[in-house]
XYZ file of C-alpha atoms in Angstrom:
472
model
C 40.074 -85.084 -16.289
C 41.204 -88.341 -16.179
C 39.708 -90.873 -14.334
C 40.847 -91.894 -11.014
C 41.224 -95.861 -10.313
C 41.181 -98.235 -7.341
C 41.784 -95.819 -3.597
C 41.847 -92.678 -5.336
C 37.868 -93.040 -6.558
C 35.797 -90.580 -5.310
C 32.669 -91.104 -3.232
C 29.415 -92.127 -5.037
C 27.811 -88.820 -3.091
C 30.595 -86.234 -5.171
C 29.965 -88.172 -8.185
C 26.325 -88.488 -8.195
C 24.659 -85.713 -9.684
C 21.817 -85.028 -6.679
C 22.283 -81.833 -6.315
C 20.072 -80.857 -9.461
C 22.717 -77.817 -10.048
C 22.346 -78.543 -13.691
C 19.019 -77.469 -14.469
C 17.554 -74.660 -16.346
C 16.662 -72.759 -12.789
C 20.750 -72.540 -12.070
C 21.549 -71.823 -15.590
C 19.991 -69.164 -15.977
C 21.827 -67.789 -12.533
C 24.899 -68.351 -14.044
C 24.231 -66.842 -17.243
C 22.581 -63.538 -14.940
C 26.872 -63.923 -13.116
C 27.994 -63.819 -17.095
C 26.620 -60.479 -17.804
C 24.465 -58.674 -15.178
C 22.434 -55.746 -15.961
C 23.211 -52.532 -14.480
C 21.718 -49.374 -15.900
C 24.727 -46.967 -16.336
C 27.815 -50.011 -16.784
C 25.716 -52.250 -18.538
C 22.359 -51.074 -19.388
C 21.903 -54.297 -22.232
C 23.062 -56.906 -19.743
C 20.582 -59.380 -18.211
C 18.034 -58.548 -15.207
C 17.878 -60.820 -12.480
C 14.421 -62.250 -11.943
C 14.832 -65.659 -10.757
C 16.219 -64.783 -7.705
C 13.276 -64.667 -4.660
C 14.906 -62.261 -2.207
C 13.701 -59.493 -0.339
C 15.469 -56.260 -1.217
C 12.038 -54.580 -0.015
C 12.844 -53.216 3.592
C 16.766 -53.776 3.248
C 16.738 -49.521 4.219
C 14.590 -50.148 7.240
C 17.149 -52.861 8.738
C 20.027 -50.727 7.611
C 18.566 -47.256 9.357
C 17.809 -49.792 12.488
C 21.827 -50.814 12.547
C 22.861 -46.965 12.167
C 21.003 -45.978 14.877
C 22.063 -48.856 17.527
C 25.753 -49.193 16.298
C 26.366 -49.308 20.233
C 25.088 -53.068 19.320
C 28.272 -53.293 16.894
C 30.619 -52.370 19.431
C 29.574 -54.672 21.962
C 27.699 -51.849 24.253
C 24.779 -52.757 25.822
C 24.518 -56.004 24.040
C 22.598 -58.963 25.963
C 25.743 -60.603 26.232
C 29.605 -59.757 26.483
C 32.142 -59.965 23.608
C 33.616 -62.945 25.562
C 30.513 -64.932 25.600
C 29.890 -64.594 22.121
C 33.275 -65.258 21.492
C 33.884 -68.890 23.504
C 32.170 -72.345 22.339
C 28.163 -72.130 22.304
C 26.402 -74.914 22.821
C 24.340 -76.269 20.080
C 20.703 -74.580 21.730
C 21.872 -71.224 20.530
C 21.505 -68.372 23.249
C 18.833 -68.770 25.428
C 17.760 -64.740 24.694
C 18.067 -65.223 21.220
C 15.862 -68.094 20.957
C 13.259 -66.450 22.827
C 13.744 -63.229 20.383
C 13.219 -65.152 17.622
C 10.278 -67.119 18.798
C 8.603 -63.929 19.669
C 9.565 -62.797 16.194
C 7.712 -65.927 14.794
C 4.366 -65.088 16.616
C 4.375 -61.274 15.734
C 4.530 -62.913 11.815
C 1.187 -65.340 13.023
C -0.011 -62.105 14.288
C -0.309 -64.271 17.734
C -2.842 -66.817 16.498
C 0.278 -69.177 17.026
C 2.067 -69.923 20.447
C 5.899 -70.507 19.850
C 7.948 -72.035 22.472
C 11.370 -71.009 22.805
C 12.782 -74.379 23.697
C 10.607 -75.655 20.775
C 13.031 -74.575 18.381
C 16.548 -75.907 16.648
C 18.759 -73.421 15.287
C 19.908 -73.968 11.908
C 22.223 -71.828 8.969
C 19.431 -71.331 6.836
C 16.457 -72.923 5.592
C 18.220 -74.943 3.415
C 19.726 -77.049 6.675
C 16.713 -77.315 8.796
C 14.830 -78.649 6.067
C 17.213 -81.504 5.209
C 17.865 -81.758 9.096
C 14.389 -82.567 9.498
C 14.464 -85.283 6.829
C 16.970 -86.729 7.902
C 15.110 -87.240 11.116
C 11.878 -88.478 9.950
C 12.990 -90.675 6.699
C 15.548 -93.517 6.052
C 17.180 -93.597 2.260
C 14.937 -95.085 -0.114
C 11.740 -93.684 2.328
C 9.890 -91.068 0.186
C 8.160 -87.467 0.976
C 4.926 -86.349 -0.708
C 5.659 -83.212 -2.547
C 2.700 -80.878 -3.416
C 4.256 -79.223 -7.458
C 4.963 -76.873 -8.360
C 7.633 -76.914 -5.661
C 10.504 -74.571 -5.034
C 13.200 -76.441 -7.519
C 15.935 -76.452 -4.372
C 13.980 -79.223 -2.473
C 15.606 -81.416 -4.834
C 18.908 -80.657 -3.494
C 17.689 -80.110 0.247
C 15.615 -82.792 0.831
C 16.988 -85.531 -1.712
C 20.930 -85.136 -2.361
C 22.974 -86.185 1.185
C 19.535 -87.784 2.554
C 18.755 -90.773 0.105
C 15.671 -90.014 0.385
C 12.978 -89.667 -2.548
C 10.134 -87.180 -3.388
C 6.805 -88.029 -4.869
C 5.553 -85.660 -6.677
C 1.903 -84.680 -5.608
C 0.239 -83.375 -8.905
C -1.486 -80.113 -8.661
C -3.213 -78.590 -11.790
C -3.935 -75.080 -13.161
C -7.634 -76.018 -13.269
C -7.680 -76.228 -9.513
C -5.687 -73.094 -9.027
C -2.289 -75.536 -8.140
C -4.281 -76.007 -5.166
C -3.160 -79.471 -3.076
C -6.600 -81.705 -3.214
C -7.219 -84.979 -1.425
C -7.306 -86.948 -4.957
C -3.858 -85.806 -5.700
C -2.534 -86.825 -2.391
C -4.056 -89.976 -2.956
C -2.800 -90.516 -6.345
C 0.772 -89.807 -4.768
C 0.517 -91.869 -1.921
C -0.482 -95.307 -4.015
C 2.215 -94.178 -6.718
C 4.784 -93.945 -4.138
C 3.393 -97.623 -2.551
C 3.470 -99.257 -6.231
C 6.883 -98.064 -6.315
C 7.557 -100.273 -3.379
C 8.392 -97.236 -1.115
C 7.836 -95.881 2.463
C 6.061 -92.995 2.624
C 7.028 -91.114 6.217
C 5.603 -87.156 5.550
C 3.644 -84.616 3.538
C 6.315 -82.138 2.725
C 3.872 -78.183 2.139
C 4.789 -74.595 1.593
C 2.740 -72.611 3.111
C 2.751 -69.762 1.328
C 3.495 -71.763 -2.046
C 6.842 -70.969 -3.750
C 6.472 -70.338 -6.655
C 2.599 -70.171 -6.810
C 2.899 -66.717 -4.298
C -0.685 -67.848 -2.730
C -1.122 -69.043 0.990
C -2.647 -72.563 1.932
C -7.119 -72.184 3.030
C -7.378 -73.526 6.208
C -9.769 -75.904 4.675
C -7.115 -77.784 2.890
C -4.591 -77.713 5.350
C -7.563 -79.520 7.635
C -7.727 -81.989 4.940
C -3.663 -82.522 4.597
C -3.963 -83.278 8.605
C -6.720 -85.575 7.696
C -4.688 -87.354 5.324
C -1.222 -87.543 7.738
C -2.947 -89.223 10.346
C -5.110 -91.591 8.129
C -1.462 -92.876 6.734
C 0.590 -92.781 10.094
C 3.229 -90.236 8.276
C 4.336 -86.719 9.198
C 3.214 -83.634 8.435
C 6.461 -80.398 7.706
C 5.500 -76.867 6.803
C 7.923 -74.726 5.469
C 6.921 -71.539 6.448
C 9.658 -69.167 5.273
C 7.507 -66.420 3.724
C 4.761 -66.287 6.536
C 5.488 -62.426 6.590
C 5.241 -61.552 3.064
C 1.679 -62.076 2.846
C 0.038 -58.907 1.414
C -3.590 -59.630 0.773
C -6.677 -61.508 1.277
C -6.806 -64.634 1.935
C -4.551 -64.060 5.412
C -1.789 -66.726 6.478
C -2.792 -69.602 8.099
C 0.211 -71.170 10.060
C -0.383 -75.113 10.544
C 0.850 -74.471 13.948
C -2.595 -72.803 14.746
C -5.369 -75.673 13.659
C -2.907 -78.156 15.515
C -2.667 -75.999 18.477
C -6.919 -75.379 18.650
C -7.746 -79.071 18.491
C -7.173 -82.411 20.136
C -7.497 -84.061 16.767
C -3.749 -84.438 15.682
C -0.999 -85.479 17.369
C 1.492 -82.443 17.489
C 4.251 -84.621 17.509
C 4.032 -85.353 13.949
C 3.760 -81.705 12.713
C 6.740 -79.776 12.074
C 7.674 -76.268 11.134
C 10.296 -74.717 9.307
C 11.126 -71.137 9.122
C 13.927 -68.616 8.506
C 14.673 -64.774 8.560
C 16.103 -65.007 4.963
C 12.539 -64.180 3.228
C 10.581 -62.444 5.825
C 13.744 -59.749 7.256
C 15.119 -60.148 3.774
C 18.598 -61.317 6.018
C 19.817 -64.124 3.778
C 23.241 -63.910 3.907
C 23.570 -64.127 7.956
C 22.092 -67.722 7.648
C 19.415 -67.944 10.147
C 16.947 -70.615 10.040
C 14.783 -73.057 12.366
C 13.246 -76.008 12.783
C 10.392 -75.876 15.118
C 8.697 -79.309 16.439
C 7.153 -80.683 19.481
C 8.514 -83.983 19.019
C 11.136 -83.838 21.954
C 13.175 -87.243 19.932
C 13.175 -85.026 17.062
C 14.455 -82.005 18.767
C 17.358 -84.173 20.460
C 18.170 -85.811 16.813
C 18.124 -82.413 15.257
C 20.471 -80.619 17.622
C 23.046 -83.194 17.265
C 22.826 -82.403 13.496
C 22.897 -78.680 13.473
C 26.223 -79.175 14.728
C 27.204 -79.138 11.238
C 25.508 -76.043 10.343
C 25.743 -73.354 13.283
C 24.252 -69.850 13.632
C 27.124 -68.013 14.810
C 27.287 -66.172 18.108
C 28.192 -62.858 16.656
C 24.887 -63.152 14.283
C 22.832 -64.120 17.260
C 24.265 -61.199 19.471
C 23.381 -58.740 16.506
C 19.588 -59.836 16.174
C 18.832 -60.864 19.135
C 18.617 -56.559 19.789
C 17.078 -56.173 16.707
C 13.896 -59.037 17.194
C 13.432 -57.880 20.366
C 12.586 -53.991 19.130
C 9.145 -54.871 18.574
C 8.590 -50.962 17.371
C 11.148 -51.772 14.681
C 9.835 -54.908 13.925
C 6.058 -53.767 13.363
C 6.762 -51.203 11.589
C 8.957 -53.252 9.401
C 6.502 -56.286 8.396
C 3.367 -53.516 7.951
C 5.649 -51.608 5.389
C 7.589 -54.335 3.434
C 3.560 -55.812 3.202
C 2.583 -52.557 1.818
C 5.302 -52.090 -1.079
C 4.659 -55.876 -1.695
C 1.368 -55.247 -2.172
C 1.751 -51.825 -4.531
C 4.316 -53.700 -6.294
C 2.655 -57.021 -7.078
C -0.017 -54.849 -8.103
C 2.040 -52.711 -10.861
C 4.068 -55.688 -11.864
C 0.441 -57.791 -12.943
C -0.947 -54.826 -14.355
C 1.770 -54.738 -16.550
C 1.900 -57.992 -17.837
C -1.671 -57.914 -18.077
C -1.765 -54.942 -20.344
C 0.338 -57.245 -22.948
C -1.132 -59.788 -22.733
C 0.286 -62.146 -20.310
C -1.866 -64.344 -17.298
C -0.707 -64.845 -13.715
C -1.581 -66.296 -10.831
C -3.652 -63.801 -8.598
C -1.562 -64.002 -5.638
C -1.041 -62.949 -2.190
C 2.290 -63.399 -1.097
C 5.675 -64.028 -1.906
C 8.254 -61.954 -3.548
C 7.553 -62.965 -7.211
C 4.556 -64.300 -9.366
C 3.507 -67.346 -11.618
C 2.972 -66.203 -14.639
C 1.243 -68.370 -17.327
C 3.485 -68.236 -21.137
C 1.718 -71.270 -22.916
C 0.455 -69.045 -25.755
C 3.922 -68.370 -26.640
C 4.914 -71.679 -26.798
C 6.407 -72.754 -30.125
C 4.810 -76.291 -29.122
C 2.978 -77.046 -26.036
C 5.544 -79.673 -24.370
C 8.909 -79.476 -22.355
C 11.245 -78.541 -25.211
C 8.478 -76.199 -26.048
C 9.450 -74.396 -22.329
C 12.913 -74.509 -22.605
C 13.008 -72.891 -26.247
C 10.857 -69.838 -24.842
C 13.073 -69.836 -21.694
C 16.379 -69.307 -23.578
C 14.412 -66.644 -26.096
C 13.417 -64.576 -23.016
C 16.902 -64.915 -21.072
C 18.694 -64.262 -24.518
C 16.689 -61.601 -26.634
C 15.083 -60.260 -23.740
C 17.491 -60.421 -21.327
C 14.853 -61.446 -18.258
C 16.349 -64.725 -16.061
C 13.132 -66.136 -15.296
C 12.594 -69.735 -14.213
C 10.461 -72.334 -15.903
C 7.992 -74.166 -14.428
C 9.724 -77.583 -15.240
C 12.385 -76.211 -12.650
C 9.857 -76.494 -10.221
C 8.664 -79.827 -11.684
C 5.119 -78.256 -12.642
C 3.134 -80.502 -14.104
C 2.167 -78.519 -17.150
C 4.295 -76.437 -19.653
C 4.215 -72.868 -20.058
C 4.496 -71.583 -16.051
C 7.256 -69.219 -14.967
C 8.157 -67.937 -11.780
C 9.296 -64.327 -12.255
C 10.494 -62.859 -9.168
C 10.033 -58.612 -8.674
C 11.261 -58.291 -4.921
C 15.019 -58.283 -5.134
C 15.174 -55.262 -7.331
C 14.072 -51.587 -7.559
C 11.007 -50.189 -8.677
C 12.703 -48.599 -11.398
C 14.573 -51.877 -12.691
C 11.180 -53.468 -12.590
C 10.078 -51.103 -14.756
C 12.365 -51.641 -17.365
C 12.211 -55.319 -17.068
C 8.501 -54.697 -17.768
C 9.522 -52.357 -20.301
C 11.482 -54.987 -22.211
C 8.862 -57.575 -22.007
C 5.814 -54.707 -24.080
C 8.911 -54.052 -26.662
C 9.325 -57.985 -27.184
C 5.749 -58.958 -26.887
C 4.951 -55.545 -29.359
C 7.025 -56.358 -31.789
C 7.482 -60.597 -31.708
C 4.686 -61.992 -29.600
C 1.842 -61.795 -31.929
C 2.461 -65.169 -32.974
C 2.468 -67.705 -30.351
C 0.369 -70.810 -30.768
C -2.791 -71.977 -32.535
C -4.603 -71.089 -35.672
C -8.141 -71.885 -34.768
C -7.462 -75.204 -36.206
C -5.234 -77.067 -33.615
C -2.408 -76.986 -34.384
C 0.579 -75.002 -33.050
C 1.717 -71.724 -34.200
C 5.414 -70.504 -34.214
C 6.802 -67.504 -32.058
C 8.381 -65.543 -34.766
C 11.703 -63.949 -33.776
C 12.686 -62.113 -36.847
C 16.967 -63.254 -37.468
C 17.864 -59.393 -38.141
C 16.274 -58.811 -34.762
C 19.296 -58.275 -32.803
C 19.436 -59.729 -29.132
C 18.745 -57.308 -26.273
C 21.476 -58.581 -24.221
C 25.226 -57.675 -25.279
C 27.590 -59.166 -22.611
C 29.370 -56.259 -20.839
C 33.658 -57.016 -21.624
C 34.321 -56.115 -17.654
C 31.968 -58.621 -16.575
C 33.206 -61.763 -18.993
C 36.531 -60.749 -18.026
C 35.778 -61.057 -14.498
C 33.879 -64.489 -14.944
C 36.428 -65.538 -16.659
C 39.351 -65.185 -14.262
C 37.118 -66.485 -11.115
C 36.488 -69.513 -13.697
């Protein structure tokens, strides 16, 4: 294309490349779009497992909308077609609100009191999360990141904000748990670099680690916050999916039991796209007892609405507490069986993960199969297992981890059976070409053999280029 001169130049923000879509975690979504698996039309294609959605109880929510399709037609909704229909303002419904904070406490299992007029609506995570930024840091201002850190914050919290994120290193040795040193080590980074530090940005439970925060160290990030005058957000989106021992601890709760922090400077984010497994209606919140910040933020969601309809819809559904029981105590169940079965299975082949106890995917350790332990090392085992395997599975440096070899492979957002033959494909790979991987006893690196007659796994399906093709 060529270049445009003088008025007809483009803004610095659609030039820029902030929104970190060019990165191995994208690329491998795109090649997934190329040629997706499907086991009668495209058996050979490639299995989507870098995508963290919850597929888990999608037959729950759809038996709940075929038995109350009254709620469709506008029946004995809590509010009339022409309601929903005129200009909201930007509070949301008053009886949705209410819904969804009672939602929110049902997830705490009521160790955490959520008031309605507490919370902002916002389309998705994604929004409240750079909403909030925007109202606690200036450009150039930076956030303290805990890593490995989901790899969209980049976008989210960095791209239309201006402002920076310093990393907080976290190590496998202490179980990628945040520690006081590291926050430390951040903070007087982010100070050399002449910066302004305004928050500690957690998620609580980690993605990608799958493992909720101890109460212990979310005592000592409080600690920390107040110590440096800065802020304190929790994104919270996966407070439901927590299937084992140790149980979620919402920040909301040690803030709300003690006169020792300032809630005004703790902030919560949260969204039904992870715990309902409802990410395509958009529903997120920002939840903060900072009444400036709740002002600032409303004025901002402006740009990035729940609609009425949505709101009419769930409202009924949030409020069916039978439903909604049932639901979470189920969806924790299968998580739980299938976490279970998918570690056991890369266990039996060899290959470490993270115990953990939540989330809809795991963090699985692949440094023996590096051809050499470094960056390049990563990538070259990422493209073997999207290519000859045909897995899309997201490396660690996607989620700026500080060592090489870490994957996030996600298990929730597909069936039991396609699970199985993802795990399937990983004992015929690691059977026949994983032997290798590095070291000889001596120290220095061994070579992941991939024999050249080997053929790949994946064959792109002619339907599905054709397709990509013509949306291209």
């Amino acid at each position: 294309m060529a270049k445009l001169e003088g008025s007809f130049e483009l803004s610095k923000l659609a030039l820029a490349d902030g929104h970190s879509e060019n990165s191995p975690y994208f690329d491998g979504w795109k090649a997934y779009d190329l040629n997706p698996y499907h086991p009668l039309l495209n058996p050979c294609g490639i299995m989507q497992m870098g995508l963290a959605e919850n597929q888990l109880g999608t037959a729950l929510v759809d038996e709940w909308v075929e038995k109350h399709t009254r709620f469709l037609a506008w029946k004995d909704t809590l509010t009339s077609f022409k309601e929903t229909a005129l200009y909201q303002d930007y509070h949301g419904f008053d009886s949705f609100r209410k819904a969804l904070a009672r939602f929110m406490e049902e997830v705490r299992d009521g160790r955490a009191k959520i008031d309605p007029d507490g919370l902002v609506l916002t389309a998705g995570a994604t929004a409240a999360n750079e909403i909030l930024t925007f109202c606690i840091a200036n450009p150039g201002e930076t956030l303290l990141v805990p890593t490995p850190y989901y790899a969209g914050f980049d976008r989210d919290l960095r791209w239309r904000t201006g402002v920076e994120i310093e990393p907080v290193e976290c190590s496998s040795d202490e179980s990628f748990q945040i520690t006081l040193p590291a926050l430390e080590r951040a903070y007087r980074t982010a100070l050399k670099k002449g910066k302004t530090v305004k928050a500690v940005f957690i998620t609580n439970p980690s993605n990608p680690l799958g493992l909720t925060i101890s109460p212990h160290t979310l005592y000592q990030v409080l600690d920390f916050a107040r110590e440096k005058s800065i802020h304190v957000i929790a994104d919270e989106v996966y407070a439901g999916t927590v299937f084992s021992s140790p149980p979620f601890t919402s920040i909301l709760e040690l803030i709300q039991s003690s006169n020792k922090y300032g809630p005004e400077t703790v902030h919560i984010v949260y969204s039904l796209s992870k715990d309902l497994g409802l990410p395509g209606f958009r529903v997120g919140a920002l939840y903060s007892s900072n009444q400036t910040v709740r002002t600032a933020a409303r004025r901002m969601s402006s740009f990035s609405l729940v609609s009425s309809q949505t709101q009419a819809l769930l409202t009924s559904l949030l409020l069916d507490s039978g439903f909604t029981q049932n639901y979470l105590l189920r969806v924790r169940k299968e998580l739980r069986r299938r976490h279970g079965d998918f570690l056991k299975g890369l266990r039996e082949v060899g290959v470490d993960c993270v115990e953990g106890n939540s989330g809809l995917f795991c963090w699985v350790n692949l440094g023996k199969l590096l051809r050499i332990d470094d960056w390049e090392g990563e990538l070259q085992l990422w493209r073997v297992v999207l290519e000859k395997i045909g897995l899309n599975i997201s490396p660690g440096c996607s989620f700026h981890c500080s060592e090489p070899g870490w994957f996030r492979v996600c298990f929730g957002n597909m069936s039991e059976e396609d699970m199985n033959v993802a795990l399937g494909r990983i004992r015929s790979f690691m059977s026949n070409n994983g032997g290798a991987g590095r070291g000889d006893g001596g120290g220095s690196k061994g070579m992941m053999t991939i024999p050249e007659e080997a053929p790949p796994m994946v064959r792109p399906h002619l339907s599905y280029v054709l397709d990509a093709e013509q949306q291209a």
